[in-house]
PDB file of C-alpha atoms in Angstrom:
ATOM      1  CA  MET P   1    -297.613-181.769 113.430  1.00  0.00           C
ATOM      2  CA  THR P   2    -297.560-178.226 111.951  1.00  0.00           C
ATOM      3  CA  THR P   3    -294.577-176.068 112.215  1.00  0.00           C
ATOM      4  CA  THR P   4    -294.304-172.156 111.638  1.00  0.00           C
ATOM      5  CA  SER P   5    -291.417-170.271 110.757  1.00  0.00           C
ATOM      6  CA  ASP P   6    -290.596-166.765 112.385  1.00  0.00           C
ATOM      7  CA  SER P   7    -288.375-165.666 109.751  1.00  0.00           C
ATOM      8  CA  PRO P   8    -288.666-162.080 108.807  1.00  0.00           C
ATOM      9  CA  THR P   9    -288.264-162.753 105.161  1.00  0.00           C
ATOM     10  CA  ASP P  10    -291.199-165.170 105.005  1.00  0.00           C
ATOM     11  CA  GLY P  11    -293.229-163.963 102.134  1.00  0.00           C
ATOM     12  CA  ARG P  12    -290.940-161.289 101.106  1.00  0.00           C
ATOM     13  CA  VAL P  13    -289.859-163.344  98.076  1.00  0.00           C
ATOM     14  CA  PHE P  14    -290.106-162.279  94.426  1.00  0.00           C
ATOM     15  CA  ARG P  15    -291.705-165.046  92.087  1.00  0.00           C
ATOM     16  CA  PRO P  16    -292.028-164.924  88.443  1.00  0.00           C
ATOM     17  CA  ALA P  17    -295.122-163.411  87.047  1.00  0.00           C
ATOM     18  CA  VAL P  18    -296.553-161.548  83.945  1.00  0.00           C
ATOM     19  CA  LEU P  19    -297.874-158.118  84.471  1.00  0.00           C
ATOM     20  CA  ASP P  20    -300.287-156.893  82.039  1.00  0.00           C
ATOM     21  CA  LEU P  21    -300.565-153.181  81.276  1.00  0.00           C
ATOM     22  CA  GLY P  22    -302.862-153.395  78.180  1.00  0.00           C
ATOM     23  CA  ASP P  23    -300.471-152.265  75.392  1.00  0.00           C
ATOM     24  CA  ALA P  24    -297.295-153.811  76.959  1.00  0.00           C
ATOM     25  CA  LEU P  25    -296.494-156.872  78.986  1.00  0.00           C
ATOM     26  CA  LEU P  26    -293.939-157.160  81.731  1.00  0.00           C
ATOM     27  CA  ARG P  27    -292.423-160.519  81.449  1.00  0.00           C
ATOM     28  CA  PRO P  28    -289.512-162.195  83.534  1.00  0.00           C
ATOM     29  CA  TRP P  29    -286.180-161.752  82.127  1.00  0.00           C
ATOM     30  CA  GLY P  30    -284.279-164.962  81.813  1.00  0.00           C
ATOM     31  CA  ARG P  31    -283.165-167.661  79.317  1.00  0.00           C
ATOM     32  CA  GLY P  32    -286.616-168.572  78.542  1.00  0.00           C
ATOM     33  CA  LEU P  33    -287.893-164.959  77.289  1.00  0.00           C
ATOM     34  CA  ASP P  34    -288.710-165.032  73.950  1.00  0.00           C
ATOM     35  CA  VAL P  35    -288.603-161.657  71.919  1.00  0.00           C
ATOM     36  CA  PRO P  36    -288.355-161.333  68.080  1.00  0.00           C
ATOM     37  CA  GLY P  37    -284.907-161.368  66.792  1.00  0.00           C
ATOM     38  CA  GLY P  38    -283.981-163.167  70.114  1.00  0.00           C
ATOM     39  CA  VAL P  39    -283.301-161.793  73.701  1.00  0.00           C
ATOM     40  CA  VAL P  40    -279.561-161.825  73.639  1.00  0.00           C
ATOM     41  CA  PRO P  41    -279.331-159.470  70.298  1.00  0.00           C
ATOM     42  CA  ALA P  42    -282.122-157.215  72.030  1.00  0.00           C
ATOM     43  CA  LEU P  43    -280.198-156.865  75.345  1.00  0.00           C
ATOM     44  CA  VAL P  44    -276.919-156.002  73.336  1.00  0.00           C
ATOM     45  CA  ALA P  45    -278.699-153.485  71.066  1.00  0.00           C
ATOM     46  CA  ALA P  46    -280.164-151.931  74.169  1.00  0.00           C
ATOM     47  CA  SER P  47    -276.760-151.473  75.851  1.00  0.00           C
ATOM     48  CA  THR P  48    -275.896-149.080  72.889  1.00  0.00           C
ATOM     49  CA  ASP P  49    -278.788-146.628  73.167  1.00  0.00           C
ATOM     50  CA  PRO P  50    -277.118-143.343  74.494  1.00  0.00           C
ATOM     51  CA  ASP P  51    -279.647-142.655  77.440  1.00  0.00           C
ATOM     52  CA  ILE P  52    -279.341-146.080  78.589  1.00  0.00           C
ATOM     53  CA  ALA P  53    -275.606-146.053  78.633  1.00  0.00           C
ATOM     54  CA  ARG P  54    -275.584-142.535  80.273  1.00  0.00           C
ATOM     55  CA  TRP P  55    -277.981-143.163  83.264  1.00  0.00           C
ATOM     56  CA  ASN P  56    -278.503-147.001  83.169  1.00  0.00           C
ATOM     57  CA  PRO P  57    -275.107-148.722  81.762  1.00  0.00           C
ATOM     58  CA  LEU P  58    -275.974-152.190  80.890  1.00  0.00           C
ATOM     59  CA  ASP P  59    -273.645-154.959  81.486  1.00  0.00           C
ATOM     60  CA  SER P  60    -274.630-156.656  77.921  1.00  0.00           C
ATOM     61  CA  ALA P  61    -272.371-155.106  75.610  1.00  0.00           C
ATOM     62  CA  ASP P  62    -271.604-158.435  73.974  1.00  0.00           C
ATOM     63  CA  PRO P  63    -273.528-161.783  73.546  1.00  0.00           C
ATOM     64  CA  ALA P  64    -271.446-163.428  76.281  1.00  0.00           C
ATOM     65  CA  ALA P  65    -272.223-160.650  78.805  1.00  0.00           C
ATOM     66  CA  ALA P  66    -275.960-160.763  77.758  1.00  0.00           C
ATOM     67  CA  GLU P  67    -276.069-164.270  78.411  1.00  0.00           C
ATOM     68  CA  ALA P  68    -274.481-163.709  81.858  1.00  0.00           C
ATOM     69  CA  TYR P  69    -277.155-161.207  82.559  1.00  0.00           C
ATOM     70  CA  LEU P  70    -280.150-163.693  81.672  1.00  0.00           C
ATOM     71  CA  ASP P  71    -278.602-166.381  83.921  1.00  0.00           C
ATOM     72  CA  ARG P  72    -278.289-163.790  87.054  1.00  0.00           C
ATOM     73  CA  CYS P  73    -281.839-163.081  86.287  1.00  0.00           C
ATOM     74  CA  ASP P  74    -282.820-166.811  86.526  1.00  0.00           C
ATOM     75  CA  ALA P  75    -280.602-167.075  89.756  1.00  0.00           C
ATOM     76  CA  HIS P  76    -282.187-164.134  91.275  1.00  0.00           C
ATOM     77  CA  TRP P  77    -285.867-165.404  90.390  1.00  0.00           C
ATOM     78  CA  ALA P  78    -285.107-168.662  91.964  1.00  0.00           C
ATOM     79  CA  ASP P  79    -284.075-167.150  95.153  1.00  0.00           C
ATOM     80  CA  GLY P  80    -286.601-164.177  95.372  1.00  0.00           C
ATOM     81  CA  THR P  81    -284.076-161.420  95.847  1.00  0.00           C
ATOM     82  CA  MET P  82    -284.763-159.552  92.565  1.00  0.00           C
ATOM     83  CA  ALA P  83    -287.441-159.107  89.974  1.00  0.00           C
ATOM     84  CA  ALA P  84    -286.416-158.170  86.572  1.00  0.00           C
ATOM     85  CA  PHE P  85    -289.077-157.629  84.014  1.00  0.00           C
ATOM     86  CA  ALA P  86    -288.674-157.120  80.213  1.00  0.00           C
ATOM     87  CA  VAL P  87    -291.285-154.678  79.174  1.00  0.00           C
ATOM     88  CA  THR P  88    -292.297-155.981  75.764  1.00  0.00           C
ATOM     89  CA  ASP P  89    -295.232-154.740  73.151  1.00  0.00           C
ATOM     90  CA  ALA P  90    -298.447-156.788  73.911  1.00  0.00           C
ATOM     91  CA  ALA P  91    -298.949-157.149  70.095  1.00  0.00           C
ATOM     92  CA  CYS P  92    -295.718-158.112  68.780  1.00  0.00           C
ATOM     93  CA  GLY P  93    -293.409-158.858  71.497  1.00  0.00           C
ATOM     94  CA  ILE P  94    -290.670-156.721  70.593  1.00  0.00           C
ATOM     95  CA  LEU P  95    -288.389-155.326  73.821  1.00  0.00           C
ATOM     96  CA  LEU P  96    -289.500-151.993  74.882  1.00  0.00           C
ATOM     97  CA  GLY P  97    -287.640-151.651  77.983  1.00  0.00           C
ATOM     98  CA  ASN P  98    -287.054-152.873  81.663  1.00  0.00           C
ATOM     99  CA  ALA P  99    -288.465-152.647  85.067  1.00  0.00           C
ATOM    100  CA  PHE P 100    -286.887-154.052  88.247  1.00  0.00           C
ATOM    101  CA  LEU P 101    -287.067-154.384  91.792  1.00  0.00           C
ATOM    102  CA  ARG P 102    -284.502-155.698  94.348  1.00  0.00           C
ATOM    103  CA  TRP P 103    -284.443-155.786  98.080  1.00  0.00           C
ATOM    104  CA  ASN P 104    -282.190-153.281  99.846  1.00  0.00           C
ATOM    105  CA  ASN P 105    -283.381-154.797 103.010  1.00  0.00           C
ATOM    106  CA  GLN P 106    -285.425-157.897 102.678  1.00  0.00           C
ATOM    107  CA  ALA P 107    -286.016-158.537 106.353  1.00  0.00           C
ATOM    108  CA  ASP P 108    -287.455-154.792 106.942  1.00  0.00           C
ATOM    109  CA  GLY P 109    -289.503-154.962 103.691  1.00  0.00           C
ATOM    110  CA  ILE P 110    -287.596-152.087 101.738  1.00  0.00           C
ATOM    111  CA  ALA P 111    -286.931-152.727  98.103  1.00  0.00           C
ATOM    112  CA  MET P 112    -285.964-150.457  95.231  1.00  0.00           C
ATOM    113  CA  VAL P 113    -287.140-150.020  91.698  1.00  0.00           C
ATOM    114  CA  GLY P 114    -285.700-149.086  88.629  1.00  0.00           C
ATOM    115  CA  TYR P 115    -286.410-148.735  85.009  1.00  0.00           C
ATOM    116  CA  TRP P 116    -285.251-147.790  81.428  1.00  0.00           C
ATOM    117  CA  LEU P 117    -286.930-147.705  77.917  1.00  0.00           C
ATOM    118  CA  LEU P 118    -285.660-147.975  74.442  1.00  0.00           C
ATOM    119  CA  ALA P 119    -285.951-144.603  72.675  1.00  0.00           C
ATOM    120  CA  ALA P 120    -288.939-145.811  70.463  1.00  0.00           C
ATOM    121  CA  ALA P 121    -291.064-146.537  73.549  1.00  0.00           C
ATOM    122  CA  ARG P 122    -290.695-143.081  75.231  1.00  0.00           C
ATOM    123  CA  GLY P 123    -293.027-140.280  75.642  1.00  0.00           C
ATOM    124  CA  ARG P 124    -296.260-142.388  76.196  1.00  0.00           C
ATOM    125  CA  GLY P 125    -295.909-142.768  80.011  1.00  0.00           C
ATOM    126  CA  LEU P 126    -294.660-146.424  79.897  1.00  0.00           C
ATOM    127  CA  ALA P 127    -292.202-146.043  82.438  1.00  0.00           C
ATOM    128  CA  THR P 128    -294.485-144.308  85.113  1.00  0.00           C
ATOM    129  CA  ARG P 129    -296.973-147.313  84.265  1.00  0.00           C
ATOM    130  CA  ALA P 130    -294.405-149.951  84.609  1.00  0.00           C
ATOM    131  CA  ALA P 131    -292.915-148.417  87.696  1.00  0.00           C
ATOM    132  CA  THR P 132    -296.382-148.219  89.378  1.00  0.00           C
ATOM    133  CA  ALA P 133    -297.288-151.898  88.267  1.00  0.00           C
ATOM    134  CA  VAL P 134    -294.443-153.308  90.073  1.00  0.00           C
ATOM    135  CA  THR P 135    -294.711-151.408  92.784  1.00  0.00           C
ATOM    136  CA  ARG P 136    -298.183-152.685  93.294  1.00  0.00           C
ATOM    137  CA  TRP P 137    -297.053-156.116  92.488  1.00  0.00           C
ATOM    138  CA  ALA P 138    -294.263-155.919  95.183  1.00  0.00           C
ATOM    139  CA  VAL P 139    -296.683-154.575  97.923  1.00  0.00           C
ATOM    140  CA  GLU P 140    -299.406-157.177  97.044  1.00  0.00           C
ATOM    141  CA  THR P 141    -297.364-160.333  96.523  1.00  0.00           C
ATOM    142  CA  ALA P 142    -293.998-159.827  98.280  1.00  0.00           C
ATOM    143  CA  ASP P 143    -295.273-157.701 101.473  1.00  0.00           C
ATOM    144  CA  ALA P 144    -292.992-154.981 100.289  1.00  0.00           C
ATOM    145  CA  ARG P 145    -293.422-151.910 102.635  1.00  0.00           C
ATOM    146  CA  ARG P 146    -291.306-149.170 101.436  1.00  0.00           C
ATOM    147  CA  ILE P 147    -289.905-149.050  98.019  1.00  0.00           C
ATOM    148  CA  GLU P 148    -287.278-146.357  96.921  1.00  0.00           C
ATOM    149  CA  LEU P 149    -286.277-145.086  93.775  1.00  0.00           C
ATOM    150  CA  PHE P 150    -282.734-143.421  93.001  1.00  0.00           C
ATOM    151  CA  HIS P 151    -281.796-141.541  89.926  1.00  0.00           C
ATOM    152  CA  ALA P 152    -279.014-139.103  89.103  1.00  0.00           C
ATOM    153  CA  VAL P 153    -279.828-135.474  89.764  1.00  0.00           C
ATOM    154  CA  GLY P 154    -279.213-134.627  86.114  1.00  0.00           C
ATOM    155  CA  ASN P 155    -281.729-137.198  85.027  1.00  0.00           C
ATOM    156  CA  ASP P 156    -284.721-135.145  84.768  1.00  0.00           C
ATOM    157  CA  ARG P 157    -286.816-137.332  82.588  1.00  0.00           C
ATOM    158  CA  SER P 158    -286.713-140.185  85.522  1.00  0.00           C
ATOM    159  CA  CYS P 159    -287.381-137.649  87.992  1.00  0.00           C
ATOM    160  CA  ARG P 160    -290.680-136.819  86.399  1.00  0.00           C
ATOM    161  CA  VAL P 161    -291.284-140.571  86.287  1.00  0.00           C
ATOM    162  CA  ALA P 162    -291.033-140.807  89.924  1.00  0.00           C
ATOM    163  CA  GLU P 163    -293.036-138.035  90.598  1.00  0.00           C
ATOM    164  CA  ARG P 164    -296.027-139.195  88.329  1.00  0.00           C
ATOM    165  CA  ALA P 165    -295.751-142.783  89.778  1.00  0.00           C
ATOM    166  CA  GLY P 166    -296.334-141.335  93.184  1.00  0.00           C
ATOM    167  CA  PHE P 167    -292.760-141.513  94.549  1.00  0.00           C
ATOM    168  CA  PRO P 168    -292.352-138.239  96.614  1.00  0.00           C
ATOM    169  CA  TYR P 169    -288.768-136.531  96.726  1.00  0.00           C
ATOM    170  CA  GLU P 170    -287.103-137.200  99.938  1.00  0.00           C
ATOM    171  CA  GLY P 171    -283.603-135.827  99.420  1.00  0.00           C
ATOM    172  CA  THR P 172    -280.268-135.583  97.739  1.00  0.00           C
ATOM    173  CA  LEU P 173    -277.819-138.452  98.210  1.00  0.00           C
ATOM    174  CA  ARG P 174    -274.165-136.659  97.763  1.00  0.00           C
ATOM    175  CA  ALA P 175    -271.715-138.595  95.641  1.00  0.00           C
ATOM    176  CA  SER P 176    -273.626-141.652  95.932  1.00  0.00           C
ATOM    177  CA  TRP P 177    -273.210-143.469  92.882  1.00  0.00           C
ATOM    178  CA  ARG P 178    -270.838-143.983  89.751  1.00  0.00           C
ATOM    179  CA  PHE P 179    -272.591-144.082  86.353  1.00  0.00           C
ATOM    180  CA  ASP P 180    -270.581-146.013  84.065  1.00  0.00           C
ATOM    181  CA  GLY P 181    -267.385-145.694  85.791  1.00  0.00           C
ATOM    182  CA  ARG P 182    -267.454-141.934  85.929  1.00  0.00           C
ATOM    183  CA  ASP P 183    -266.809-139.789  89.182  1.00  0.00           C
ATOM    184  CA  TYR P 184    -269.585-140.355  91.798  1.00  0.00           C
ATOM    185  CA  GLN P 185    -272.567-138.244  91.176  1.00  0.00           C
ATOM    186  CA  ASP P 186    -275.268-137.048  93.412  1.00  0.00           C
ATOM    187  CA  GLU P 187    -278.759-138.953  93.340  1.00  0.00           C
ATOM    188  CA  HIS P 188    -282.463-137.777  94.130  1.00  0.00           C
ATOM    189  CA  LEU P 189    -283.944-140.252  96.498  1.00  0.00           C
ATOM    190  CA  HIS P 190    -287.800-140.800  96.116  1.00  0.00           C
ATOM    191  CA  ALA P 191    -289.880-143.412  97.921  1.00  0.00           C
ATOM    192  CA  ARG P 192    -293.354-144.940  98.425  1.00  0.00           C
ATOM    193  CA  LEU P 193    -294.803-146.827 101.375  1.00  0.00           C
ATOM    194  CA  ALA P 194    -297.181-149.518 101.050  1.00  0.00           C
ATOM    195  CA  SER P 195    -300.009-147.358 102.710  1.00  0.00           C
ATOM    196  CA  ASP P 196    -299.468-144.554 100.139  1.00  0.00           C
ATOM    197  CA  PRO P 197    -302.386-144.504  97.639  1.00  0.00           C
ATOM    198  CA  ASP P 198    -301.816-145.307  93.829  1.00  0.00           C
ATOM    199  CA  PRO P 199    -301.190-142.422  91.864  1.00  0.00           C
ATOM    200  CA  ASP P 200    -303.896-141.080  89.179  1.00  0.00           C
ATOM    201  CA  LEU P 201    -302.642-142.176  85.683  1.00  0.00           C
ATOM    202  CA  GLY P 202    -305.926-141.394  84.111  1.00  0.00           C
TER     203      GLY P 202
END
């Protein structure tokens, strides 16, 4: 006897994958991730980057916090609710940044995307390519129908990434998020639909 499920979240799960950007690989964060010098020291170091600390504060300021983050990543990969990718150099494997997705409304197919890059990896379009790649992957493998992107109004660099990655500006969310414990700040909302064409990154 064959049974079927009518759950609205059937198929809307994130499963571990490696995404190849040519010069960089997007690899699942977790205890099994191998980067030169060790994944825990790499995460601790990333948390001290001034731009990351300002716009994307990391809960990895010490080894115990970094290990807890990796455990959470493994748990989210296991239940399919979040996909956190380490952006690594394809040739030497060093950590370059992060790209992630999580469900805002899994039943309705609404996810959000985020990213950060270390200073040495900025300025070559990598954040745009990573955001585009994980968005395409979410649409093709997890049935995401709408992917949202939020950034602080003052984060002009992230706004440019959103526009280049094909996420049109949809509005300003007032006093919507606290960055690193500061007062609530306004955010821009950008979004892409599964039916939107991929951006031309040529």
